[in-house]
mmCIF file with all atom_site columns, C-alpha atoms in Angstrom:
data_model
loop_
_atom_site.group_PDB
_atom_site.id
_atom_site.type_symbol
_atom_site.label_atom_id
_atom_site.label_alt_id
_atom_site.label_comp_id
_atom_site.label_asym_id
_atom_site.label_entity_id
_atom_site.label_seq_id
_atom_site.pdbx_PDB_ins_code
_atom_site.Cartn_x
_atom_site.Cartn_y
_atom_site.Cartn_z
_atom_site.occupancy
_atom_site.B_iso_or_equiv
_atom_site.pdbx_formal_charge
_atom_site.auth_seq_id
_atom_site.auth_comp_id
_atom_site.auth_asym_id
_atom_site.auth_atom_id
_atom_site.pdbx_PDB_model_num
ATOM 1   C CA . VAL A 1 1   ? -138.917 91.709 -100.733 1.00 73.00 ? 1   VAL A CA 1
ATOM 2   C CA . THR A 1 2   ? -137.835 93.358 -103.706 1.00 71.00 ? 2   THR A CA 1
ATOM 3   C CA . ASN A 1 3   ? -138.869 97.340 -104.738 1.00 70.00 ? 3   ASN A CA 1
ATOM 4   C CA . ALA A 1 4   ? -140.326 98.555 -106.558 1.00 70.00 ? 4   ALA A CA 1
ATOM 5   C CA . GLN A 1 5   ? -137.874 98.555 -109.771 1.00 74.00 ? 5   GLN A CA 1
ATOM 6   C CA . GLY A 1 6   ? -137.423 94.885 -109.252 1.00 70.00 ? 6   GLY A CA 1
ATOM 7   C CA . ASP A 1 7   ? -133.312 96.399 -108.863 1.00 75.00 ? 7   ASP A CA 1
ATOM 8   C CA . ILE A 1 8   ? -132.642 95.605 -104.902 1.00 79.00 ? 8   ILE A CA 1
ATOM 9   C CA . CYS A 1 9   ? -134.285 92.853 -102.617 1.00 80.00 ? 9   CYS A CA 1
ATOM 10  C CA . GLU A 1 10  ? -135.094 94.962 -99.190  1.00 83.00 ? 10  GLU A CA 1
ATOM 11  C CA . PRO A 1 11  ? -135.580 93.904 -95.365  1.00 84.00 ? 11  PRO A CA 1
ATOM 12  C CA . CYS A 1 12  ? -139.223 93.746 -94.084  1.00 86.00 ? 12  CYS A CA 1
ATOM 13  C CA . ARG A 1 13  ? -139.832 95.744 -91.286  1.00 88.00 ? 13  ARG A CA 1
ATOM 14  C CA . PRO A 1 14  ? -140.865 94.266 -88.008  1.00 89.00 ? 14  PRO A CA 1
ATOM 15  C CA . GLY A 1 15  ? -144.371 94.101 -87.216  1.00 90.00 ? 15  GLY A CA 1
ATOM 16  C CA . SER A 1 16  ? -143.928 91.761 -90.883  1.00 90.00 ? 16  SER A CA 1
ATOM 17  C CA . TYR A 1 17  ? -142.014 89.567 -92.871  1.00 88.00 ? 17  TYR A CA 1
ATOM 18  C CA . SER A 1 18  ? -141.858 87.984 -96.245  1.00 87.00 ? 18  SER A CA 1
ATOM 19  C CA . LEU A 1 19  ? -140.376 84.238 -97.238  1.00 85.00 ? 19  LEU A CA 1
ATOM 20  C CA . ASN A 1 20  ? -140.078 85.048 -100.845 1.00 83.00 ? 20  ASN A CA 1
ATOM 21  C CA . PRO A 1 21  ? -137.692 87.555 -101.755 1.00 79.00 ? 21  PRO A CA 1
ATOM 22  C CA . ALA A 1 22  ? -139.254 87.723 -105.010 1.00 80.00 ? 22  ALA A CA 1
ATOM 23  C CA . ASN A 1 23  ? -142.816 89.653 -103.095 1.00 83.00 ? 23  ASN A CA 1
ATOM 24  C CA . PHE A 1 24  ? -142.973 93.335 -103.956 1.00 84.00 ? 24  PHE A CA 1
ATOM 25  C CA . SER A 1 25  ? -144.295 93.861 -100.458 1.00 87.00 ? 25  SER A CA 1
ATOM 26  C CA . CYS A 1 26  ? -144.367 92.403 -96.838  1.00 89.00 ? 26  CYS A CA 1
ATOM 27  C CA . ASP A 1 27  ? -146.964 90.532 -95.444  1.00 90.00 ? 27  ASP A CA 1
ATOM 28  C CA . LEU A 1 28  ? -148.300 91.550 -92.129  1.00 92.00 ? 28  LEU A CA 1
ATOM 29  C CA . CYS A 1 29  ? -147.163 88.916 -88.877  1.00 92.00 ? 29  CYS A CA 1
ATOM 30  C CA . PRO A 1 30  ? -149.601 86.146 -88.326  1.00 93.00 ? 30  PRO A CA 1
ATOM 31  C CA . ALA A 1 31  ? -151.439 86.009 -85.174  1.00 94.00 ? 31  ALA A CA 1
ATOM 32  C CA . HIS A 1 32  ? -149.982 84.978 -82.171  1.00 93.00 ? 32  HIS A CA 1
ATOM 33  C CA . ALA A 1 33  ? -146.143 85.433 -83.155  1.00 91.00 ? 33  ALA A CA 1
ATOM 34  C CA . SER A 1 34  ? -143.509 88.320 -83.418  1.00 88.00 ? 34  SER A CA 1
ATOM 35  C CA . CYS A 1 35  ? -142.435 89.852 -86.134  1.00 88.00 ? 35  CYS A CA 1
ATOM 36  C CA . PRO A 1 36  ? -138.878 91.091 -85.721  1.00 84.00 ? 36  PRO A CA 1
ATOM 37  C CA . GLY A 1 37  ? -138.952 91.778 -89.327  1.00 79.00 ? 37  GLY A CA 1
ATOM 38  C CA . ALA A 1 38  ? -136.942 90.569 -92.316  1.00 79.00 ? 38  ALA A CA 1
ATOM 39  C CA . ALA A 1 39  ? -137.897 86.401 -93.344  1.00 80.00 ? 39  ALA A CA 1
ATOM 40  C CA . GLN A 1 40  ? -138.133 85.839 -89.230  1.00 81.00 ? 40  GLN A CA 1
ATOM 41  C CA . LEU A 1 41  ? -141.381 84.387 -87.491  1.00 85.00 ? 41  LEU A CA 1
ATOM 42  C CA . ILE A 1 42  ? -140.830 83.707 -83.553  1.00 88.00 ? 42  ILE A CA 1
ATOM 43  C CA . PRO A 1 43  ? -143.670 82.363 -82.083  1.00 91.00 ? 43  PRO A CA 1
ATOM 44  C CA . ASP A 1 44  ? -145.396 83.778 -79.042  1.00 90.00 ? 44  ASP A CA 1
ATOM 45  C CA . GLU A 1 45  ? -145.048 82.215 -75.959  1.00 89.00 ? 45  GLU A CA 1
ATOM 46  C CA . GLY A 1 46  ? -147.565 78.548 -75.820  1.00 92.00 ? 46  GLY A CA 1
ATOM 47  C CA . PHE A 1 47  ? -147.288 78.717 -79.426  1.00 93.00 ? 47  PHE A CA 1
ATOM 48  C CA . TRP A 1 48  ? -145.255 77.166 -81.628  1.00 92.00 ? 48  TRP A CA 1
ATOM 49  C CA . HIS A 1 49  ? -143.956 75.967 -85.876  1.00 89.00 ? 49  HIS A CA 1
ATOM 50  C CA . SER A 1 50  ? -142.446 73.805 -87.134  1.00 85.00 ? 50  SER A CA 1
ATOM 51  C CA . SER A 1 51  ? -139.658 75.762 -88.581  1.00 81.00 ? 51  SER A CA 1
ATOM 52  C CA . ILE A 1 52  ? -138.015 79.542 -89.120  1.00 76.00 ? 52  ILE A CA 1
ATOM 53  C CA . SER A 1 53  ? -140.014 79.568 -93.222  1.00 78.00 ? 53  SER A CA 1
ATOM 54  C CA . SER A 1 54  ? -143.464 78.681 -91.305  1.00 85.00 ? 54  SER A CA 1
ATOM 55  C CA . PRO A 1 55  ? -146.062 81.157 -91.057  1.00 90.00 ? 55  PRO A CA 1
ATOM 56  C CA . GLN A 1 56  ? -148.639 78.683 -88.866  1.00 92.00 ? 56  GLN A CA 1
ATOM 57  C CA . MET A 1 57  ? -148.656 79.141 -85.367  1.00 93.00 ? 57  MET A CA 1
ATOM 58  C CA . HIS A 1 58  ? -149.693 75.754 -82.992  1.00 94.00 ? 58  HIS A CA 1
ATOM 59  C CA . ALA A 1 59  ? -151.736 75.998 -80.214  1.00 95.00 ? 59  ALA A CA 1
ATOM 60  C CA . CYS A 1 60  ? -150.331 73.649 -78.005  1.00 94.00 ? 60  CYS A CA 1
ATOM 61  C CA . PRO A 1 61  ? -151.844 71.119 -75.641  1.00 94.00 ? 61  PRO A CA 1
ATOM 62  C CA . ASN A 1 62  ? -150.147 72.316 -72.432  1.00 94.00 ? 62  ASN A CA 1
ATOM 63  C CA . PRO A 1 63  ? -149.477 76.497 -73.157  1.00 93.00 ? 63  PRO A CA 1
ATOM 64  C CA . ASN A 1 64  ? -146.199 75.902 -70.640  1.00 92.00 ? 64  ASN A CA 1
ATOM 65  C CA . ALA A 1 65  ? -144.560 73.143 -72.984  1.00 92.00 ? 65  ALA A CA 1
ATOM 66  C CA . CYS A 1 66  ? -144.262 75.859 -75.034  1.00 89.00 ? 66  CYS A CA 1
ATOM 67  C CA . SER A 1 67  ? -142.913 78.999 -73.477  1.00 83.00 ? 67  SER A CA 1
ATOM 68  C CA . ARG A 1 68  ? -139.230 78.614 -72.924  1.00 76.00 ? 68  ARG A CA 1
ATOM 69  C CA . ASN A 1 69  ? -137.875 81.794 -73.450  1.00 71.00 ? 69  ASN A CA 1
ATOM 70  C CA . ARG A 1 70  ? -137.550 84.545 -76.468  1.00 73.00 ? 70  ARG A CA 1
ATOM 71  C CA . THR A 1 71  ? -135.139 85.849 -76.062  1.00 74.00 ? 71  THR A CA 1
ATOM 72  C CA . THR A 1 72  ? -132.394 83.360 -78.113  1.00 70.00 ? 72  THR A CA 1
ATOM 73  C CA . LEU A 1 73  ? -134.418 84.020 -81.162  1.00 70.00 ? 73  LEU A CA 1
ATOM 74  C CA . LEU A 1 74  ? -135.653 87.112 -80.955  1.00 70.00 ? 74  LEU A CA 1
ATOM 75  C CA . THR A 1 75  ? -131.979 87.784 -80.198  1.00 67.00 ? 75  THR A CA 1
ATOM 76  C CA . CYS A 1 76  ? -130.369 86.460 -82.927  1.00 60.00 ? 76  CYS A CA 1
ATOM 77  C CA . ALA A 1 77  ? -133.540 87.218 -85.701  1.00 59.00 ? 77  ALA A CA 1
ATOM 78  C CA . ALA A 1 78  ? -132.581 90.557 -84.415  1.00 58.00 ? 78  ALA A CA 1
ATOM 79  C CA . SER A 1 79  ? -128.507 90.367 -85.757  1.00 55.00 ? 79  SER A CA 1
ATOM 80  C CA . ASN A 1 80  ? -128.966 88.133 -88.554  1.00 49.00 ? 80  ASN A CA 1
ATOM 81  C CA . SER A 1 81  ? -128.386 90.846 -90.439  1.00 43.00 ? 81  SER A CA 1
ATOM 82  C CA . ASN A 1 82  ? -124.967 91.356 -88.724  1.00 43.00 ? 82  ASN A CA 1
ATOM 83  C CA . LYS A 1 83  ? -123.137 88.265 -89.612  1.00 41.00 ? 83  LYS A CA 1
ATOM 84  C CA . ASN A 1 84  ? -120.316 89.049 -86.470  1.00 37.00 ? 84  ASN A CA 1
ATOM 85  C CA . ALA A 1 85  ? -122.778 90.663 -83.657  1.00 37.00 ? 85  ALA A CA 1
ATOM 86  C CA . SER A 1 86  ? -125.246 87.244 -85.105  1.00 37.00 ? 86  SER A CA 1
ATOM 87  C CA . LEU A 1 87  ? -121.966 85.294 -84.400  1.00 36.00 ? 87  LEU A CA 1
ATOM 88  C CA . ALA A 1 88  ? -120.604 86.581 -81.161  1.00 36.00 ? 88  ALA A CA 1
ATOM 89  C CA . GLN A 1 89  ? -124.393 85.813 -79.602  1.00 40.00 ? 89  GLN A CA 1
ATOM 90  C CA . GLY A 1 90  ? -124.052 82.545 -80.306  1.00 41.00 ? 90  GLY A CA 1
ATOM 91  C CA . CYS A 1 91  ? -126.133 82.227 -83.299  1.00 47.00 ? 91  CYS A CA 1
ATOM 92  C CA . THR A 1 92  ? -125.672 80.797 -86.489  1.00 44.00 ? 92  THR A CA 1
ATOM 93  C CA . PRO A 1 93  ? -125.449 83.619 -89.168  1.00 38.00 ? 93  PRO A CA 1
ATOM 94  C CA . ALA A 1 94  ? -128.689 82.532 -91.419  1.00 39.00 ? 94  ALA A CA 1
ATOM 95  C CA . LEU A 1 95  ? -130.791 80.887 -88.120  1.00 41.00 ? 95  LEU A CA 1
ATOM 96  C CA . SER A 1 96  ? -130.922 77.531 -90.392  1.00 44.00 ? 96  SER A CA 1
ATOM 97  C CA . PRO A 1 97  ? -134.562 76.346 -89.948  1.00 42.00 ? 97  PRO A CA 1
ATOM 98  C CA . LEU A 1 98  ? -133.031 72.622 -88.518  1.00 43.00 ? 98  LEU A CA 1
ATOM 99  C CA . ALA A 1 99  ? -130.649 73.496 -85.992  1.00 48.00 ? 99  ALA A CA 1
ATOM 100 C CA . ILE A 1 100 ? -129.157 76.917 -84.730  1.00 48.00 ? 100 ILE A CA 1
ATOM 101 C CA . HIS A 1 101 ? -125.780 77.205 -82.815  1.00 48.00 ? 101 HIS A CA 1
ATOM 102 C CA . SER A 1 102 ? -126.945 78.344 -78.569  1.00 48.00 ? 102 SER A CA 1
ATOM 103 C CA . GLY A 1 103 ? -124.593 79.580 -75.942  1.00 50.00 ? 103 GLY A CA 1
ATOM 104 C CA . THR A 1 104 ? -122.235 76.048 -76.519  1.00 48.00 ? 104 THR A CA 1
ATOM 105 C CA . GLU A 1 105 ? -124.196 73.372 -77.494  1.00 52.00 ? 105 GLU A CA 1
ATOM 106 C CA . HIS A 1 106 ? -126.020 72.254 -80.909  1.00 56.00 ? 106 HIS A CA 1
ATOM 107 C CA . VAL A 1 107 ? -129.635 72.544 -80.421  1.00 63.00 ? 107 VAL A CA 1
ATOM 108 C CA . ALA A 1 108 ? -133.296 71.831 -83.586  1.00 72.00 ? 108 ALA A CA 1
ATOM 109 C CA . TYR A 1 109 ? -134.979 74.719 -83.796  1.00 74.00 ? 109 TYR A CA 1
ATOM 110 C CA . PRO A 1 110 ? -138.291 73.315 -82.670  1.00 76.00 ? 110 PRO A CA 1
ATOM 111 C CA . ASP A 1 111 ? -136.563 72.301 -79.368  1.00 77.00 ? 111 ASP A CA 1
ATOM 112 C CA . LEU A 1 112 ? -135.630 75.467 -79.019  1.00 80.00 ? 112 LEU A CA 1
ATOM 113 C CA . LEU A 1 113 ? -139.648 76.438 -78.407  1.00 85.00 ? 113 LEU A CA 1
ATOM 114 C CA . CYS A 1 114 ? -139.578 73.563 -76.211  1.00 89.00 ? 114 CYS A CA 1
ATOM 115 C CA . SER A 1 115 ? -139.417 74.360 -72.175  1.00 90.00 ? 115 SER A CA 1
ATOM 116 C CA . ALA A 1 116 ? -137.386 72.418 -69.992  1.00 89.00 ? 116 ALA A CA 1
ATOM 117 C CA . GLY A 1 117 ? -137.981 68.858 -70.910  1.00 92.00 ? 117 GLY A CA 1
ATOM 118 C CA . TYR A 1 118 ? -140.322 68.800 -73.607  1.00 92.00 ? 118 TYR A CA 1
ATOM 119 C CA . SER A 1 119 ? -139.157 67.872 -77.452  1.00 90.00 ? 119 SER A CA 1
ATOM 120 C CA . GLY A 1 120 ? -141.087 67.882 -80.972  1.00 89.00 ? 120 GLY A CA 1
ATOM 121 C CA . ASN A 1 121 ? -144.437 68.916 -82.193  1.00 91.00 ? 121 ASN A CA 1
ATOM 122 C CA . VAL A 1 122 ? -146.069 71.236 -80.431  1.00 92.00 ? 122 VAL A CA 1
ATOM 123 C CA . CYS A 1 123 ? -143.773 70.269 -77.687  1.00 92.00 ? 123 CYS A CA 1
ATOM 124 C CA . GLY A 1 124 ? -145.548 67.008 -76.979  1.00 92.00 ? 124 GLY A CA 1
ATOM 125 C CA . ASN A 1 125 ? -142.884 64.525 -76.008  1.00 92.00 ? 125 ASN A CA 1
ATOM 126 C CA . CYS A 1 126 ? -140.467 64.264 -73.458  1.00 93.00 ? 126 CYS A CA 1
ATOM 127 C CA . LYS A 1 127 ? -137.174 64.402 -73.440  1.00 92.00 ? 127 LYS A CA 1
ATOM 128 C CA . PRO A 1 128 ? -135.134 61.679 -71.839  1.00 92.00 ? 128 PRO A CA 1
ATOM 129 C CA . GLY A 1 129 ? -134.627 61.797 -68.425  1.00 91.00 ? 129 GLY A CA 1
ATOM 130 C CA . TYR A 1 130 ? -137.998 63.207 -68.061  1.00 93.00 ? 130 TYR A CA 1
ATOM 131 C CA . GLY A 1 131 ? -141.607 61.056 -68.028  1.00 90.00 ? 131 GLY A CA 1
ATOM 132 C CA . VAL A 1 132 ? -145.349 60.984 -68.745  1.00 90.00 ? 132 VAL A CA 1
ATOM 133 C CA . SER A 1 133 ? -147.416 62.667 -65.339  1.00 87.00 ? 133 SER A CA 1
ATOM 134 C CA . THR A 1 134 ? -150.759 63.745 -66.619  1.00 87.00 ? 134 THR A CA 1
ATOM 135 C CA . ALA A 1 135 ? -151.334 64.354 -70.684  1.00 87.00 ? 135 ALA A CA 1
ATOM 136 C CA . PHE A 1 136 ? -148.990 66.379 -72.398  1.00 88.00 ? 136 PHE A CA 1
ATOM 137 C CA . THR A 1 137 ? -146.948 66.667 -68.481  1.00 93.00 ? 137 THR A CA 1
ATOM 138 C CA . CYS A 1 138 ? -143.587 66.253 -68.002  1.00 94.00 ? 138 CYS A CA 1
ATOM 139 C CA . ARG A 1 139 ? -141.982 66.056 -64.723  1.00 92.00 ? 139 ARG A CA 1
ATOM 140 C CA . PRO A 1 140 ? -137.925 64.935 -64.072  1.00 92.00 ? 140 PRO A CA 1
ATOM 141 C CA . CYS A 1 141 ? -137.402 61.230 -63.804  1.00 90.00 ? 141 CYS A CA 1
ATOM 142 C CA . LEU A 1 142 ? -136.020 59.695 -60.169  1.00 85.00 ? 142 LEU A CA 1
ATOM 143 C CA . PRO A 1 143 ? -132.353 59.043 -60.600  1.00 85.00 ? 143 PRO A CA 1
ATOM 144 C CA . ARG A 1 144 ? -132.027 55.630 -60.704  1.00 84.00 ? 144 ARG A CA 1
ATOM 145 C CA . LYS A 1 145 ? -131.114 55.139 -57.010  1.00 89.00 ? 145 LYS A CA 1
ATOM 146 C CA . THR A 1 146 ? -133.171 56.521 -54.984  1.00 85.00 ? 146 THR A CA 1
ATOM 147 C CA . ALA A 1 147 ? -135.993 54.326 -57.260  1.00 82.00 ? 147 ALA A CA 1
ATOM 148 C CA . ALA A 1 148 ? -133.922 51.653 -56.855  1.00 88.00 ? 148 ALA A CA 1
ATOM 149 C CA . GLY A 1 149 ? -133.947 52.741 -53.221  1.00 90.00 ? 149 GLY A CA 1
ATOM 150 C CA . LEU A 1 150 ? -137.579 52.505 -53.784  1.00 89.00 ? 150 LEU A CA 1
ATOM 151 C CA . TYR A 1 151 ? -138.032 49.022 -55.634  1.00 91.00 ? 151 TYR A CA 1
ATOM 152 C CA . ILE A 1 152 ? -135.752 47.634 -53.037  1.00 93.00 ? 152 ILE A CA 1
ATOM 153 C CA . THR A 1 153 ? -138.362 48.559 -50.371  1.00 94.00 ? 153 THR A CA 1
ATOM 154 C CA . ALA A 1 154 ? -141.547 47.745 -52.054  1.00 94.00 ? 154 ALA A CA 1
ATOM 155 C CA . ILE A 1 155 ? -139.986 44.372 -52.303  1.00 95.00 ? 155 ILE A CA 1
ATOM 156 C CA . VAL A 1 156 ? -138.888 43.505 -48.263  1.00 94.00 ? 156 VAL A CA 1
ATOM 157 C CA . ALA A 1 157 ? -142.557 45.818 -47.769  1.00 95.00 ? 157 ALA A CA 1
ATOM 158 C CA . ILE A 1 158 ? -144.087 43.435 -49.575  1.00 96.00 ? 158 ILE A CA 1
ATOM 159 C CA . LEU A 1 159 ? -141.544 39.724 -48.210  1.00 95.00 ? 159 LEU A CA 1
ATOM 160 C CA . ILE A 1 160 ? -142.051 41.088 -44.921  1.00 95.00 ? 160 ILE A CA 1
ATOM 161 C CA . PHE A 1 161 ? -146.332 41.573 -46.001  1.00 96.00 ? 161 PHE A CA 1
ATOM 162 C CA . VAL A 1 162 ? -146.908 37.660 -46.914  1.00 96.00 ? 162 VAL A CA 1
ATOM 163 C CA . ARG A 1 163 ? -144.418 36.299 -44.049  1.00 95.00 ? 163 ARG A CA 1
ATOM 164 C CA . VAL A 1 164 ? -147.078 38.767 -41.446  1.00 95.00 ? 164 VAL A CA 1
ATOM 165 C CA . LEU A 1 165 ? -149.910 36.754 -43.266  1.00 94.00 ? 165 LEU A CA 1
ATOM 166 C CA . THR A 1 166 ? -148.733 33.634 -43.819  1.00 94.00 ? 166 THR A CA 1
ATOM 167 C CA . ARG A 1 167 ? -147.802 33.190 -40.013  1.00 93.00 ? 167 ARG A CA 1
ATOM 168 C CA . MET A 1 168 ? -151.695 34.624 -39.482  1.00 93.00 ? 168 MET A CA 1
ATOM 169 C CA . THR A 1 169 ? -153.110 31.903 -41.128  1.00 92.00 ? 169 THR A CA 1
ATOM 170 C CA . ALA A 1 170 ? -151.306 29.731 -39.927  1.00 90.00 ? 170 ALA A CA 1
ATOM 171 C CA . LEU A 1 171 ? -152.338 30.120 -36.349  1.00 90.00 ? 171 LEU A CA 1
ATOM 172 C CA . ASP A 1 172 ? -155.992 30.769 -36.767  1.00 89.00 ? 172 ASP A CA 1
ATOM 173 C CA . ASN A 1 173 ? -156.011 27.571 -38.217  1.00 87.00 ? 173 ASN A CA 1
ATOM 174 C CA . GLU A 1 174 ? -153.819 26.205 -35.094  1.00 86.00 ? 174 GLU A CA 1
ATOM 175 C CA . ALA A 1 175 ? -156.551 27.315 -33.378  1.00 83.00 ? 175 ALA A CA 1
ATOM 176 C CA . SER A 1 176 ? -160.092 26.429 -35.431  1.00 83.00 ? 176 SER A CA 1
ATOM 177 C CA . ALA A 1 177 ? -157.951 22.415 -34.976  1.00 80.00 ? 177 ALA A CA 1
ATOM 178 C CA . THR A 1 178 ? -157.090 23.027 -31.303  1.00 81.00 ? 178 THR A CA 1
ATOM 179 C CA . ALA A 1 179 ? -160.742 24.054 -30.593  1.00 77.00 ? 179 ALA A CA 1
ATOM 180 C CA . ALA A 1 180 ? -162.525 21.269 -32.796  1.00 74.00 ? 180 ALA A CA 1
ATOM 181 C CA . ALA A 1 181 ? -160.525 19.087 -30.847  1.00 75.00 ? 181 ALA A CA 1
ATOM 182 C CA . ASN A 1 182 ? -160.988 20.022 -27.455  1.00 76.00 ? 182 ASN A CA 1
ATOM 183 C CA . THR A 1 183 ? -165.005 20.169 -28.457  1.00 74.00 ? 183 THR A CA 1
ATOM 184 C CA . PRO A 1 184 ? -166.984 16.878 -27.690  1.00 73.00 ? 184 PRO A CA 1
ATOM 185 C CA . ALA A 1 185 ? -168.675 15.302 -29.559  1.00 67.00 ? 185 ALA A CA 1
ATOM 186 C CA . PRO A 1 186 ? -171.959 16.194 -30.367  1.00 71.00 ? 186 PRO A CA 1
ATOM 187 C CA . MET A 1 187 ? -175.075 13.432 -28.158  1.00 73.00 ? 187 MET A CA 1
ATOM 188 C CA . PRO A 1 188 ? -177.026 11.857 -30.281  1.00 75.00 ? 188 PRO A CA 1
ATOM 189 C CA . PRO A 1 189 ? -180.815 12.724 -31.007  1.00 78.00 ? 189 PRO A CA 1
ATOM 190 C CA . PRO A 1 190 ? -183.021 11.026 -28.646  1.00 79.00 ? 190 PRO A CA 1
ATOM 191 C CA . PRO A 1 191 ? -184.505 7.598  -29.960  1.00 81.00 ? 191 PRO A CA 1
ATOM 192 C CA . PRO A 1 192 ? -187.999 7.639  -30.861  1.00 82.00 ? 192 PRO A CA 1
ATOM 193 C CA . PRO A 1 193 ? -190.681 6.867  -28.688  1.00 82.00 ? 193 PRO A CA 1
ATOM 194 C CA . PRO A 1 194 ? -192.394 3.700  -28.403  1.00 80.00 ? 194 PRO A CA 1
ATOM 195 C CA . PRO A 1 195 ? -195.567 2.903  -30.898  1.00 74.00 ? 195 PRO A CA 1
#
């Protein structure tokens, strides 16, 4: 924020933030967020926001999906004022609103808020290699070899079932035909008495 004289830009203290350097005062940290100071807003676990420049915190439909460890984000935000320390910790110097360099990978900022296997707005999508098990819950997919083995086993089981059912039906039909052939013809009804 700009000081009262309008000649120096000062960072906000922890617990507050400002997204507009022309402001003369810092804003209080919004509910469900941590504000390490300056212009940084980090949502609490179970909450998500679209970028570092968004003060709107959204509750995730599955709080566990939005519970990735916030240590990297807090570390980067806290060290953002010191570019050399920030780079040494694997953070981009300016914490780009679109992406952040975390360790050895370049990850979209919103995906850093999501737990493993989740991505997208409010961490509501499953990443490749994961599938939906219940509403807003992602589970790892079975390895291809395991899935192929299960499909083959199911096909063999179905073929055996069809073969057994067909054989049982054929035996039942044979038994019915044999029983019908061995049964004597019914006696005709007696003639009516003469008048």
